[in-house]
Amino acid sequence: VAMAATRSVMRAVRVFEFGGPEVLKLQSDVLVPVPKENQVLIKVHACGVNPVETYIRSGTYARKPALPYTPGSDVAGVIESVGEHVTAFKKGDRVFTLETVSGGYAEYAVAAANRVFPLPDKVDFRQGAAIGVPYFTAYRALFQKGCAKAGESVLVHGASGGVGLATCQIARACGLKVLGTAGTEEGMNVILRNGAHQAFNHRDPNYTERIKECTGPGGVDIIIEMLSNVNLDADLQLLSCAGRVMVVGCRGRIEINPRDTMSKESSIIGVSLFLATEEERHECATAVLDGIEAGWLKPVVGLEYPLEKVAKAHEDIICSSGARGKMVLLL
């Protein structure tokens, strides 16, 4: 009985109003959620921090959760209990999630069983928290939406962050020629170690010219774009005929000339993991788990923060000089 009593409350981050990082409040008396049917309760060991969580928190994103809420979608941890009809998991299983029902910035999180996947022993919890959103997004952008094929070239714009590194690893493993950009020397080295054939510093004023020298007159087939409000206009100049820009990230507006798409019959395609069908998520999961098994999928963990430094994490993911892997909260 004492055990149950101690477990009934937990530490969790709560957001009571939309705004800056300071609206993230760590509370120690939040009730531990109870899994309903087809749900599981996970004891969280690590939770990924994604740029989208800062947009949602600020209230500027298309999807607004009901207040108050706990942010966080990709957690890694151990199954604590399962709801009715759950047969795929049992207490003690190591798992990672793609999303949660109750929020991942917490000691315990409830998730739908079909958004939870087994975490292989060769991957630790910190890495497990770096799989869900980045790798599923990268796979969706490259193949489900971008129709990438072996032999094509891909430019990963902002390749040293979580989604960027996932894209480099997947694209390299699937036979694409991989070019990546980063904002620091260290970031460039990280992407070269994780699948990029060539790295470019996007702070160099002439970096697009260097990319053109590398791709030749043909241009690049696919661009995976993390900051389209800055780069989209330039991206259209870099594309090949029938090339496509996959818009994965954006923080504002940009002016482009649509004629640039006509001259090459190129496409600008938005990517949202939230819109994936059950079937598409299953396909992503299969590719990801195969990649871990084969050894080429190795999540790179960047900055790590304890739960009480969550506001700093939200500040740093938007304002830091250059990403180096996936940012995680450790519990």
Short mmCIF file of C-alpha atoms in Angstrom, two decimals:
data_model
loop_
_atom_site.label_atom_id
_atom_site.label_comp_id
_atom_site.label_asym_id
_atom_site.label_seq_id
_atom_site.Cartn_x
_atom_site.Cartn_y
_atom_site.Cartn_z
CA VAL A 1 0.00 0.00 0.00
CA ALA A 2 2.86 2.38 0.85
CA MET A 3 4.25 1.85 -2.67
CA ALA A 4 0.98 2.83 -4.29
CA ALA A 5 0.78 5.93 -2.12
CA THR A 6 4.27 7.14 -3.06
CA ARG A 7 3.57 6.51 -6.70
CA SER A 8 0.35 8.47 -6.87
CA VAL A 9 2.05 11.84 -7.52
CA MET A 10 5.01 12.72 -9.71
CA ARG A 11 7.11 15.60 -11.00
CA ALA A 12 5.88 16.97 -14.31
CA VAL A 13 6.21 20.15 -16.35
CA ARG A 14 2.89 21.99 -16.75
CA VAL A 15 1.95 24.85 -19.06
CA PHE A 16 -0.97 27.00 -17.81
CA GLU A 17 -0.71 29.75 -20.45
CA PHE A 18 0.95 30.09 -23.85
CA GLY A 19 4.11 32.20 -23.95
CA GLY A 20 7.89 32.16 -23.61
CA PRO A 21 10.02 29.43 -21.97
CA GLU A 22 9.14 30.88 -18.53
CA VAL A 23 5.58 29.45 -18.78
CA LEU A 24 7.03 25.94 -18.31
CA LYS A 25 6.35 25.17 -14.62
CA LEU A 26 7.85 22.14 -12.88
CA GLN A 27 5.39 20.77 -10.32
CA SER A 28 6.00 17.93 -7.88
CA ASP A 29 2.39 17.10 -7.00
CA VAL A 30 0.98 16.06 -10.39
CA LEU A 31 -1.14 12.91 -10.29
CA VAL A 32 0.38 9.89 -12.04
CA PRO A 33 -1.90 9.16 -15.01
CA VAL A 34 -3.68 5.81 -15.27
CA PRO A 35 -3.61 3.93 -18.59
CA LYS A 36 -7.01 3.32 -20.17
CA GLU A 37 -7.73 0.51 -22.63
CA ASN A 38 -5.12 0.16 -25.38
CA GLN A 39 -2.77 2.45 -23.44
CA VAL A 40 0.41 1.90 -21.41
CA LEU A 41 2.02 3.77 -18.50
CA ILE A 42 5.75 4.37 -18.96
CA LYS A 43 8.28 5.28 -16.28
CA VAL A 44 10.19 7.93 -18.21
CA HIS A 45 14.00 7.81 -18.21
CA ALA A 46 14.57 10.39 -20.97
CA CYS A 47 12.40 12.63 -23.12
CA GLY A 48 13.35 14.30 -26.39
CA VAL A 49 12.97 18.05 -26.87
CA ASN A 50 11.79 19.07 -30.36
CA PRO A 51 11.54 22.57 -31.89
CA VAL A 52 7.82 21.98 -32.52
CA GLU A 53 7.26 21.83 -28.75
CA THR A 54 8.50 25.43 -28.46
CA TYR A 55 6.10 26.55 -31.21
CA ILE A 56 3.17 24.81 -29.49
CA ARG A 57 4.16 26.33 -26.12
CA SER A 58 4.30 29.84 -27.60
CA GLY A 59 0.73 29.48 -28.92
CA THR A 60 1.76 30.27 -32.51
CA TYR A 61 1.39 26.73 -33.86
CA ALA A 62 -1.59 25.34 -35.80
CA ARG A 63 -2.30 22.74 -33.11
CA LYS A 64 -3.09 24.18 -29.69
CA PRO A 65 -3.52 21.75 -26.78
CA ALA A 66 -6.12 22.50 -24.11
CA LEU A 67 -4.52 24.23 -21.11
CA PRO A 68 -3.01 23.19 -18.79
CA TYR A 69 -0.90 20.56 -20.51
CA THR A 70 2.44 18.75 -20.25
CA PRO A 71 4.65 18.98 -23.39
CA GLY A 72 6.74 16.15 -24.82
CA SER A 73 6.14 13.33 -27.24
CA ASP A 74 9.17 11.09 -27.65
CA VAL A 75 10.06 9.38 -24.40
CA ALA A 76 12.16 6.33 -23.62
CA GLY A 77 11.69 4.29 -20.49
CA VAL A 78 10.18 1.17 -18.98
CA ILE A 79 6.58 -0.04 -19.02
CA GLU A 80 5.12 0.45 -15.53
CA SER A 81 1.63 -0.91 -16.23
CA VAL A 82 -0.70 -1.63 -19.14
CA GLY A 83 -4.38 -0.91 -19.75
CA GLU A 84 -6.98 -3.41 -20.90
CA HIS A 85 -6.48 -5.24 -24.22
CA VAL A 86 -2.74 -4.46 -24.37
CA THR A 87 -0.92 -7.66 -25.33
CA ALA A 88 2.20 -6.30 -27.06
CA PHE A 89 3.83 -5.00 -23.86
CA LYS A 90 4.19 -5.98 -20.22
CA LYS A 91 5.61 -4.37 -17.06
CA GLY A 92 9.40 -4.04 -17.29
CA ASP A 93 9.66 -3.81 -21.10
CA ARG A 94 12.10 -1.18 -22.43
CA VAL A 95 10.28 1.06 -24.93
CA PHE A 96 10.33 4.34 -26.86
CA THR A 97 7.35 6.35 -28.07
CA LEU A 98 6.40 8.48 -31.02
CA GLU A 99 3.92 10.49 -28.98
CA THR A 100 2.25 10.46 -25.57
CA VAL A 101 -1.26 11.12 -24.35
CA SER A 102 -0.34 12.77 -21.05
CA GLY A 103 2.93 14.53 -22.01
CA GLY A 104 6.53 13.36 -21.87
CA TYR A 105 8.18 16.04 -19.70
CA ALA A 106 7.22 14.02 -16.62
CA GLU A 107 8.32 11.06 -14.48
CA TYR A 108 5.48 8.94 -15.88
CA ALA A 109 3.65 9.19 -19.18
CA VAL A 110 0.66 7.45 -20.72
CA ALA A 111 0.85 6.55 -24.41
CA ALA A 112 -1.37 4.69 -26.86
CA ALA A 113 0.07 1.19 -27.27
CA ASN A 114 0.22 1.60 -31.07
CA ARG A 115 2.56 4.61 -30.64
CA VAL A 116 4.98 2.61 -28.49
CA PHE A 117 7.83 0.46 -29.81
CA PRO A 118 10.33 -1.94 -28.24
CA LEU A 119 13.69 -0.35 -27.43
CA PRO A 120 16.51 -2.74 -28.38
CA ASP A 121 19.15 -3.38 -25.71
CA LYS A 122 21.93 -1.89 -27.84
CA VAL A 123 20.24 1.56 -27.58
CA ASP A 124 20.31 3.40 -24.23
CA PHE A 125 17.40 5.51 -22.91
CA ARG A 126 19.01 8.82 -23.92
CA GLN A 127 19.29 7.54 -27.49
CA GLY A 128 15.82 6.04 -27.26
CA ALA A 129 14.42 9.53 -26.62
CA ALA A 130 16.12 10.66 -29.85
CA ILE A 131 14.39 8.14 -32.15
CA GLY A 132 10.65 8.83 -32.39
CA VAL A 133 10.05 12.25 -33.92
CA PRO A 134 13.43 12.69 -35.70
CA TYR A 135 13.69 9.34 -37.46
CA PHE A 136 10.01 8.96 -38.30
CA THR A 137 10.00 12.53 -39.69
CA ALA A 138 13.19 11.91 -41.69
CA TYR A 139 11.85 8.67 -43.18
CA ARG A 140 8.52 10.31 -44.02
CA ALA A 141 10.20 13.33 -45.63
CA LEU A 142 12.60 11.23 -47.72
CA PHE A 143 10.42 8.35 -48.85
CA GLN A 144 6.72 8.73 -48.08
CA LYS A 145 6.54 12.34 -49.30
CA GLY A 146 9.83 12.91 -51.15
CA CYS A 147 9.87 9.62 -53.14
CA ALA A 148 13.66 9.40 -52.74
CA LYS A 149 15.48 6.72 -54.73
CA ALA A 150 18.96 5.25 -54.45
CA GLY A 151 21.38 7.22 -56.60
CA GLU A 152 19.62 10.55 -56.11
CA SER A 153 21.24 13.43 -54.24
CA VAL A 154 19.80 14.96 -51.07
CA LEU A 155 20.76 18.22 -49.38
CA VAL A 156 19.92 18.29 -45.68
CA HIS A 157 19.62 21.95 -44.72
CA GLY A 158 20.36 22.10 -40.99
CA ALA A 159 21.78 18.60 -40.82
CA SER A 160 23.33 18.64 -37.34
CA GLY A 161 20.07 18.63 -35.37
CA GLY A 162 17.94 15.61 -34.45
CA VAL A 163 15.94 15.35 -37.69
CA GLY A 164 18.96 16.36 -39.78
CA LEU A 165 21.24 13.62 -38.47
CA ALA A 166 18.45 11.06 -38.75
CA THR A 167 18.01 12.09 -42.40
CA CYS A 168 21.74 11.79 -43.10
CA GLN A 169 21.90 8.28 -41.61
CA ILE A 170 18.78 7.00 -43.39
CA ALA A 171 19.67 8.58 -46.75
CA ARG A 172 23.22 7.20 -46.67
CA ALA A 173 22.00 3.71 -45.74
CA CYS A 174 19.52 3.82 -48.62
CA GLY A 175 22.07 4.71 -51.28
CA LEU A 176 21.59 8.46 -51.73
CA LYS A 177 24.38 11.00 -52.18
CA VAL A 178 24.15 13.06 -48.99
CA LEU A 179 25.11 16.72 -48.64
CA GLY A 180 24.54 18.53 -45.35
CA THR A 181 24.81 22.02 -43.91
CA ALA A 182 25.63 23.08 -40.35
CA GLY A 183 26.50 26.36 -38.64
CA THR A 184 29.71 25.35 -36.87
CA GLU A 185 32.89 23.39 -37.56
CA GLU A 186 31.84 20.91 -34.88
CA GLY A 187 28.40 20.51 -36.49
CA MET A 188 30.03 19.84 -39.87
CA ASN A 189 32.21 17.12 -38.34
CA VAL A 190 29.17 15.50 -36.69
CA ILE A 191 27.26 15.28 -39.98
CA LEU A 192 30.27 13.84 -41.81
CA ARG A 193 30.51 11.14 -39.14
CA ASN A 194 26.81 10.37 -39.57
CA GLY A 195 26.37 9.73 -43.25
CA ALA A 196 26.98 12.99 -45.13
CA HIS A 197 29.40 12.70 -48.06
CA GLN A 198 30.06 16.43 -47.90
CA ALA A 199 29.37 19.20 -45.38
CA PHE A 200 28.92 22.94 -45.93
CA ASN A 201 28.87 25.78 -43.42
CA HIS A 202 25.65 27.73 -43.96
CA ARG A 203 27.24 30.77 -42.27
CA ASP A 204 29.71 31.03 -45.16
CA PRO A 205 28.25 33.71 -47.50
CA ASN A 206 29.21 31.67 -50.59
CA TYR A 207 28.06 28.27 -49.37
CA THR A 208 25.31 27.88 -52.00
CA GLU A 209 27.94 28.41 -54.73
CA ARG A 210 30.00 25.61 -53.16
CA ILE A 211 26.97 23.32 -53.19
CA LYS A 212 26.42 24.12 -56.90
CA GLU A 213 30.08 23.28 -57.62
CA CYS A 214 29.56 19.96 -55.85
CA THR A 215 26.29 18.99 -57.59
CA GLY A 216 27.28 20.31 -61.01
CA PRO A 217 24.75 21.77 -63.48
CA GLY A 218 22.20 19.05 -62.66
CA GLY A 219 21.45 20.42 -59.19
CA VAL A 220 20.22 18.49 -56.18
CA ASP A 221 17.22 16.12 -56.35
CA ILE A 222 15.79 16.57 -52.87
CA ILE A 223 16.28 19.21 -50.18
CA ILE A 224 15.19 18.44 -46.63
CA GLU A 225 14.56 21.92 -45.22
CA MET A 226 14.56 22.67 -41.47
CA LEU A 227 14.37 26.47 -41.76
CA SER A 228 12.33 27.25 -44.86
CA ASN A 229 11.58 30.85 -43.87
CA VAL A 230 15.29 31.57 -44.39
CA ASN A 231 16.32 29.13 -47.13
CA LEU A 232 13.37 28.36 -49.42
CA ASP A 233 14.15 30.99 -52.06
CA ALA A 234 17.78 29.80 -52.34
CA ASP A 235 16.67 26.15 -52.26
CA LEU A 236 14.66 26.62 -55.45
CA GLN A 237 17.84 27.73 -57.24
CA LEU A 238 19.71 24.60 -56.11
CA LEU A 239 17.15 22.03 -57.28
CA SER A 240 17.44 19.72 -60.27
CA CYS A 241 14.67 19.32 -62.85
CA ALA A 242 11.73 17.69 -61.05
CA GLY A 243 13.57 18.35 -57.78
CA ARG A 244 11.61 18.77 -54.56
CA VAL A 245 11.99 20.75 -51.36
CA MET A 246 10.56 19.00 -48.32
CA VAL A 247 9.46 21.60 -45.77
CA VAL A 248 10.14 20.02 -42.36
CA GLY A 249 10.68 23.20 -40.33
CA CYS A 250 9.66 26.85 -40.63
CA ARG A 251 9.68 29.82 -38.25
CA GLY A 252 8.00 32.53 -40.31
CA ARG A 253 7.24 33.87 -43.78
CA ILE A 254 9.42 34.15 -46.88
CA GLU A 255 9.08 35.63 -50.36
CA ILE A 256 9.75 33.36 -53.34
CA ASN A 257 9.27 33.62 -57.09
CA PRO A 258 6.93 30.79 -58.19
CA ARG A 259 8.51 30.99 -61.66
CA ASP A 260 11.52 29.23 -60.14
CA THR A 261 9.35 26.12 -59.77
CA MET A 262 8.07 26.37 -63.37
CA SER A 263 11.51 26.47 -64.97
CA LYS A 264 12.37 23.08 -63.43
CA GLU A 265 8.91 21.66 -62.71
CA SER A 266 10.06 21.44 -59.11
CA SER A 267 7.87 20.94 -56.05
CA ILE A 268 7.58 22.38 -52.56
CA ILE A 269 6.07 19.73 -50.28
CA GLY A 270 5.11 20.14 -46.64
CA VAL A 271 5.85 17.33 -44.17
CA SER A 272 3.87 16.68 -40.99
CA LEU A 273 4.33 13.54 -38.95
CA PHE A 274 0.97 14.26 -37.26
CA LEU A 275 -0.82 13.51 -40.54
CA ALA A 276 0.75 10.07 -41.05
CA THR A 277 -1.73 7.22 -41.34
CA GLU A 278 -1.51 4.13 -39.15
CA GLU A 279 -0.05 2.28 -42.15
CA GLU A 280 2.57 4.97 -42.79
CA ARG A 281 3.61 5.02 -39.12
CA HIS A 282 3.97 1.25 -39.23
CA GLU A 283 6.20 1.55 -42.31
CA CYS A 284 8.36 4.18 -40.53
CA ALA A 285 8.63 1.96 -37.45
CA THR A 286 9.69 -1.06 -39.51
CA ALA A 287 12.41 0.96 -41.27
CA VAL A 288 13.65 2.42 -37.97
CA LEU A 289 13.77 -0.88 -36.08
CA ASP A 290 15.50 -2.52 -39.07
CA GLY A 291 18.05 0.31 -39.03
CA ILE A 292 18.82 -0.23 -35.35
CA GLU A 293 19.15 -3.98 -35.97
CA ALA A 294 21.44 -3.43 -38.98
CA GLY A 295 23.57 -1.00 -36.98
CA TRP A 296 23.40 2.10 -39.21
CA LEU A 297 20.75 3.86 -37.11
CA LYS A 298 22.67 5.38 -34.20
CA PRO A 299 20.86 8.27 -32.52
CA VAL A 300 23.19 11.15 -31.65
CA VAL A 301 22.35 12.81 -28.34
CA GLY A 302 23.33 16.46 -28.03
CA LEU A 303 22.66 18.68 -25.04
CA GLU A 304 21.15 17.01 -21.95
CA TYR A 305 19.14 18.79 -19.25
CA PRO A 306 17.53 17.76 -15.97
CA LEU A 307 13.76 18.36 -15.81
CA GLU A 308 14.20 21.51 -13.67
CA LYS A 309 16.22 23.15 -16.52
CA VAL A 310 13.42 22.68 -19.08
CA ALA A 311 13.03 26.43 -19.71
CA LYS A 312 16.74 26.67 -20.56
CA ALA A 313 16.36 23.73 -22.95
CA HIS A 314 13.50 25.50 -24.76
CA GLU A 315 15.60 28.67 -25.01
CA ASP A 316 18.69 26.85 -26.27
CA ILE A 317 16.95 24.76 -28.94
CA ILE A 318 15.82 27.98 -30.66
CA CYS A 319 18.74 30.31 -29.87
CA SER A 320 21.88 28.16 -29.76
CA SER A 321 24.60 28.76 -32.34
CA GLY A 322 24.45 25.25 -33.80
CA ALA A 323 22.85 21.94 -33.00
CA ARG A 324 24.86 18.77 -32.37
CA GLY A 325 22.34 15.98 -32.12
CA LYS A 326 19.06 15.57 -30.36
CA MET A 327 18.35 17.55 -27.20
CA VAL A 328 17.01 15.45 -24.30
CA LEU A 329 15.64 15.85 -20.79
CA LEU A 330 16.91 13.27 -18.31
CA LEU A 331 14.77 12.00 -15.44
#
